[in-house]
CSV table of C-alpha atoms in Angstrom, one decimal:
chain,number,residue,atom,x,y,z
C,78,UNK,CA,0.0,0.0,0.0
C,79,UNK,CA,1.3,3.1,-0.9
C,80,UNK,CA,2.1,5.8,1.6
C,81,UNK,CA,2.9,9.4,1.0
C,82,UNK,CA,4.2,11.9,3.5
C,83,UNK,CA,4.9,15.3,3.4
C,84,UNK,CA,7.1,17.1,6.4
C,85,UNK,CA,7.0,19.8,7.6
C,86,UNK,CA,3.2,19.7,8.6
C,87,UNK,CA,3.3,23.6,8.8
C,88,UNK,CA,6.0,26.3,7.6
C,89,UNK,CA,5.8,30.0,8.2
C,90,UNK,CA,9.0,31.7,6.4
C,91,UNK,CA,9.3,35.8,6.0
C,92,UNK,CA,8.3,37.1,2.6
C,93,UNK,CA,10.8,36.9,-0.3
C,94,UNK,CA,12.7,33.6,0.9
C,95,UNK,CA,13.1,30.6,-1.5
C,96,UNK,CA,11.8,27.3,0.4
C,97,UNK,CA,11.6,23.4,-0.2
C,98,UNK,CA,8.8,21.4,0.7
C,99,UNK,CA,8.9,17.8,0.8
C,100,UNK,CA,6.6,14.6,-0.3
C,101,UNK,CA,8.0,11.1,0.4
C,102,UNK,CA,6.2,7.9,-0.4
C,103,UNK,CA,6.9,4.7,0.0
C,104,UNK,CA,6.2,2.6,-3.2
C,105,UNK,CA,8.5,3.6,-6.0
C,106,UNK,CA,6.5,2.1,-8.7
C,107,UNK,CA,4.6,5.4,-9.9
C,108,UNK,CA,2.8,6.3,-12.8
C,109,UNK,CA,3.5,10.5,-12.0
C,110,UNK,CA,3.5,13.1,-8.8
C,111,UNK,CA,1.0,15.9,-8.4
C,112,UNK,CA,1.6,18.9,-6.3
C,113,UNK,CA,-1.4,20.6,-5.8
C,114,UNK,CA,-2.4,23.9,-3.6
C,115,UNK,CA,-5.2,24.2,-1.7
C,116,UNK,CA,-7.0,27.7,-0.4
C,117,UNK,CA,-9.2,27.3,2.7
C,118,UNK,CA,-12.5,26.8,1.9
C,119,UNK,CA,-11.9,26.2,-1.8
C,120,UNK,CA,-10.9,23.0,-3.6
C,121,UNK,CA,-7.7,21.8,-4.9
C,122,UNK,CA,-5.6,23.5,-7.8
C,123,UNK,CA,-3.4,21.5,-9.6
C,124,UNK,CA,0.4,23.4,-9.9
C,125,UNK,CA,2.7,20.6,-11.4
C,126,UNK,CA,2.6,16.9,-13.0
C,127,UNK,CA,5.6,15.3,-12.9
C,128,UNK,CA,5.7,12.1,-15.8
C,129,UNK,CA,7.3,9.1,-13.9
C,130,UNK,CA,9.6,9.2,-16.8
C,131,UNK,CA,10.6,12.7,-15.9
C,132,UNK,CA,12.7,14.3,-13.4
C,133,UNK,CA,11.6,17.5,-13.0
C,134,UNK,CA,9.0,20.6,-14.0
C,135,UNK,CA,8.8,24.2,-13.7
C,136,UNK,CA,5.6,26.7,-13.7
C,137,UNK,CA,6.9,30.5,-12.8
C,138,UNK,CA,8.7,30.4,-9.4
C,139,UNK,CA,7.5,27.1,-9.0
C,140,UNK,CA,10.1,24.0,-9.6
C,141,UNK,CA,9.0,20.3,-8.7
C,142,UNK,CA,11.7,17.2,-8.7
C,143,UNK,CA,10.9,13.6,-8.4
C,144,UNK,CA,13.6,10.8,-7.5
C,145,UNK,CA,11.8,7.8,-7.9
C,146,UNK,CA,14.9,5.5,-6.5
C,147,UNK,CA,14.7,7.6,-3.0
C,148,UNK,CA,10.7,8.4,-3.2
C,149,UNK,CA,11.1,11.6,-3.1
C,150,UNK,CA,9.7,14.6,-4.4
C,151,UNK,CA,10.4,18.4,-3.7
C,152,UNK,CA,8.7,21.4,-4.6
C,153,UNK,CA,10.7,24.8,-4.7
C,154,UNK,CA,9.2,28.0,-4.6
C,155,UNK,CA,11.4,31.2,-5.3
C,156,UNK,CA,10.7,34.1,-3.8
C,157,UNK,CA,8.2,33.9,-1.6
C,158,UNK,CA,5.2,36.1,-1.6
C,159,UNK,CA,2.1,36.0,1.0
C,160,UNK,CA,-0.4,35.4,-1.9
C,161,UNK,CA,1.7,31.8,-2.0
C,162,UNK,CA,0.5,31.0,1.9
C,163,UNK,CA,-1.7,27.7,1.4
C,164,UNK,CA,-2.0,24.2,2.1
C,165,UNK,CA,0.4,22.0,-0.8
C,166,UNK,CA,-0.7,18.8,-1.0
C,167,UNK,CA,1.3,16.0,-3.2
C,168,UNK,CA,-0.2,13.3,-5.0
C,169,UNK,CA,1.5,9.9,-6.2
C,170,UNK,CA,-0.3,7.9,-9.0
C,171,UNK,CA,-3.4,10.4,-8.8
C,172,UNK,CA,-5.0,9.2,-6.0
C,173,UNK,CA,-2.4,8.8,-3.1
C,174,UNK,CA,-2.6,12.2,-1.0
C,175,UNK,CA,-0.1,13.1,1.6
C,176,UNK,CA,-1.3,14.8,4.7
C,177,UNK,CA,-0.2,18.6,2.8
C,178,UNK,CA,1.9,21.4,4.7
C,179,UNK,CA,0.4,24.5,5.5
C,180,UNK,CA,2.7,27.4,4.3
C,181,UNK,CA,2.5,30.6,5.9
C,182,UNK,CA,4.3,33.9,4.2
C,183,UNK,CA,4.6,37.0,6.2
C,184,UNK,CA,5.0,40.3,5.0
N,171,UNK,CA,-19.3,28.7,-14.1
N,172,UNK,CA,-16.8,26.5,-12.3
N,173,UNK,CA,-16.3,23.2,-14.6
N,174,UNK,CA,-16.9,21.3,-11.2
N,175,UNK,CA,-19.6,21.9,-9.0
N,176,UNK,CA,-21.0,20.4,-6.1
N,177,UNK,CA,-24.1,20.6,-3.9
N,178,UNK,CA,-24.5,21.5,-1.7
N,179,UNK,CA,-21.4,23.1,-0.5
N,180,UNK,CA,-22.3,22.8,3.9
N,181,UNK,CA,-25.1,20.1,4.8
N,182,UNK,CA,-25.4,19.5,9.0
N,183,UNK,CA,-28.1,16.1,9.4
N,184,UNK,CA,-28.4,13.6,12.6
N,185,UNK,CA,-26.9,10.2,12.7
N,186,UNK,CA,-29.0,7.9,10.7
N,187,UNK,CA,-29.8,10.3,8.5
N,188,UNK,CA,-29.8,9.6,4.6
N,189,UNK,CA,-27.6,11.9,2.8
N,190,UNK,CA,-26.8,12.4,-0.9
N,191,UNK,CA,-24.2,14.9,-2.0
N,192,UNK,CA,-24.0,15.7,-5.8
N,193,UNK,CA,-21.1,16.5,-8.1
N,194,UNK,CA,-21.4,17.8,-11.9
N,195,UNK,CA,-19.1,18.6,-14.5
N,196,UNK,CA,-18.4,20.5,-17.7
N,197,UNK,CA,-15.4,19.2,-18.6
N,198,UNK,CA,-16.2,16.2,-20.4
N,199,UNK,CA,-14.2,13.5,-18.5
N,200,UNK,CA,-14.8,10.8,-18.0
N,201,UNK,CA,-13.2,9.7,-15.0
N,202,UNK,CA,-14.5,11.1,-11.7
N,203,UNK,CA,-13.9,10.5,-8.3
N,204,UNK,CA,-15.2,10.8,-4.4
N,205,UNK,CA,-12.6,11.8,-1.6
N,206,UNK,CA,-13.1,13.0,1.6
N,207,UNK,CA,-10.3,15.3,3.7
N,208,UNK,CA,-9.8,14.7,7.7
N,209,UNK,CA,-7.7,17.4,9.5
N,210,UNK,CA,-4.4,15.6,9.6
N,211,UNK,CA,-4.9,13.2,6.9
N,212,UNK,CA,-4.9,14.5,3.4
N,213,UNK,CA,-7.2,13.2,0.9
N,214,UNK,CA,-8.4,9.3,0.9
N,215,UNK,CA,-10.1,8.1,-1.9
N,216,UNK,CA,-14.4,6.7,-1.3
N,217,UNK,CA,-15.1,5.8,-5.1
N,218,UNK,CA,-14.1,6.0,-8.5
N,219,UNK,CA,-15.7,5.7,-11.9
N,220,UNK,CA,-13.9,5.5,-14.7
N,221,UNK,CA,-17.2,6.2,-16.9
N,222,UNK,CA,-21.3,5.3,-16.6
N,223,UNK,CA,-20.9,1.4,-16.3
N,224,UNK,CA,-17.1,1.1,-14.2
N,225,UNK,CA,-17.5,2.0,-10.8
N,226,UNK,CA,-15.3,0.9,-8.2
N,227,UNK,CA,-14.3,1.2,-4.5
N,228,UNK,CA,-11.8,3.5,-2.9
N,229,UNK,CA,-9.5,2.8,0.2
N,230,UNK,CA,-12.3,3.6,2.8
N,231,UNK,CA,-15.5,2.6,0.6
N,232,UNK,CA,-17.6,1.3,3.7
N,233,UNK,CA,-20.6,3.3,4.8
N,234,UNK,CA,-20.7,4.9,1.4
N,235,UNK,CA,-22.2,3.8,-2.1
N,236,UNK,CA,-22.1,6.0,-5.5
N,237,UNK,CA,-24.3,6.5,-8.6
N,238,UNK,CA,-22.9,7.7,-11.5
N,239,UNK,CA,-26.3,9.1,-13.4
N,240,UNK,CA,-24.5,10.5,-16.7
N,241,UNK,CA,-21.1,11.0,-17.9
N,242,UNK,CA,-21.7,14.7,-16.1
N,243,UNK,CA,-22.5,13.7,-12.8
N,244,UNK,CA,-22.0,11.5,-9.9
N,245,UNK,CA,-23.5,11.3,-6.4
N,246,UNK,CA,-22.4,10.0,-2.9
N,247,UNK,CA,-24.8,8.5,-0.7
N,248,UNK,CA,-24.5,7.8,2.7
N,249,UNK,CA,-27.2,5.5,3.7
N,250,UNK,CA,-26.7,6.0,7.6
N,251,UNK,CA,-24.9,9.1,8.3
N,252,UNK,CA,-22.5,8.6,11.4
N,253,UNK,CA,-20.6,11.1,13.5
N,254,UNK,CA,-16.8,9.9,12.2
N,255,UNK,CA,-18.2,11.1,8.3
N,256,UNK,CA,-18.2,14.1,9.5
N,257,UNK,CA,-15.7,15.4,7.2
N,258,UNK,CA,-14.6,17.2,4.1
N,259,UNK,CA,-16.0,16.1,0.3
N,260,UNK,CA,-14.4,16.3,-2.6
N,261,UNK,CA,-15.4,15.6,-6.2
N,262,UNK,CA,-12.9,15.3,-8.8
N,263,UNK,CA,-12.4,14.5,-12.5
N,264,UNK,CA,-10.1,13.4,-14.6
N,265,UNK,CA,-9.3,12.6,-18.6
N,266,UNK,CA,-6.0,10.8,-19.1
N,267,UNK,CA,-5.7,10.8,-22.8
N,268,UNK,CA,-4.5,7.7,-23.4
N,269,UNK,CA,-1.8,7.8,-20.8
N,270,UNK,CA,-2.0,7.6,-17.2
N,271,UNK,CA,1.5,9.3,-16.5
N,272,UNK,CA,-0.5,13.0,-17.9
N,273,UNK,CA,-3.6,12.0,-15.7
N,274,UNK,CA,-4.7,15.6,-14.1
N,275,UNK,CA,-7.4,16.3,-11.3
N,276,UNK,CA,-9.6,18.6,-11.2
N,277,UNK,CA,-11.2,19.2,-8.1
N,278,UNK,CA,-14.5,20.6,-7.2
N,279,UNK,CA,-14.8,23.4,-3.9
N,280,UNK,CA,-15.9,20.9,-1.5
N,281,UNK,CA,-19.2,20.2,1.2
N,282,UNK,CA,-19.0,20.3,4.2
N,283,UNK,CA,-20.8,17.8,6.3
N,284,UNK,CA,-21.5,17.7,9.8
N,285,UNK,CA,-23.2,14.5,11.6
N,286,UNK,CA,-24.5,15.7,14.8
């Protein structure tokens, strides 16, 4: 059974710094990683699909990796702004959701 | 208009209650899905339907059954409504093209259900 994690559960950084978040899961065997961001009270946008077959993808100041050997995947977002304070959720294979980690960006 | 919609977005019923939450979509997929969202615990998966005659269970299917009515829309049923489904509901869809590896959500805002 597949399990995805993502750590830190919560992150509050000062405006304008870059930051990592992290997804782990525990079956290597995917078909793609999703990140996706969620607003409270709204429902889930999708930011960037990573291909199994693919290492990485970019959208603005967003950059998402996937290592496939080490189940991990990253998202990096440059330059931090408060609009960007969500929850990001990853997604392995579509349907396997971490737990998300709520991003705070102060002004 | 939002390509995914359900209704209604907050319902509060009594246990043992029947409930029916709705999803609809513009998009013309044909794959949609039921999750619900726990604080804590991400998304889990209730159903899926991968079009009008495929329907098939999720990782926490029990206490909950599905009816996909057209390629547009599909509804969750709880027959019994219980405390622990209070929760967050989330419709999605979904049209791989061919390939499961570009396989995008599209998510729905959500209902929020309360079982007193």
């Amino acid at each position: 059974k597949q399990e995805v994690t993502q750590i830190p559960a919560a992150l509050s950084v000062p405006e304008g710094e870059n930051l990592v978040l992290n997804c782990s899961f525990t079956d290597s065997a995917i078909y793609n990683l999703q990140w996706f961001r969620q607003d409270p009270g709204k429902g889930l946008t999708s930011l960037l699909l990573i291909q199994s077959s693919q290492r990485e993808q970019t959208s603005g100041r967003l950059n998402a990796s996937l290592d496939k050997s080490s189940g991990r995947s990253t998202l990096y977002i440059a330059a931090s702004q408060p609009g960007d304070s969500a929850t990001y959720l990853c997604a392995a294979s579509g349907t396997r959701f971490g737990a998300g980690t709520r991003l705070t960006v102060k002004p | 208009d939002a390509d995914v919609t359900q209704t209604p977005r907050n319902r509060i019923t009594k246990t043992g209650k029947r409930i029916m939450l709705e999803c609809s979509q513009t998009k013309g997929h044909d794959r949609m899905y039921w999750y619900r969202q726990d604080p804590g615990l991400g998304l889990r998966l209730i159903y899926y339907s991968f079009d009008v005659k495929d329907i098939n269970k999720g990782e926490i299917s029990d206490g909950y059954s599905v009816s996909r009515q057209a390629q547009a829309k599909f509804s969750l049923s709880l027959e019994s409504a219980i405390p622990n489904q209070t929760a967050l509901y989330f419709c999605a869809t979904s049209d791989p093209r061919g390939s499961p590896s570009t396989d995008t959500q599209y998510f729905g805002p959500g209902t929020r259900l309360t079982v007193l």
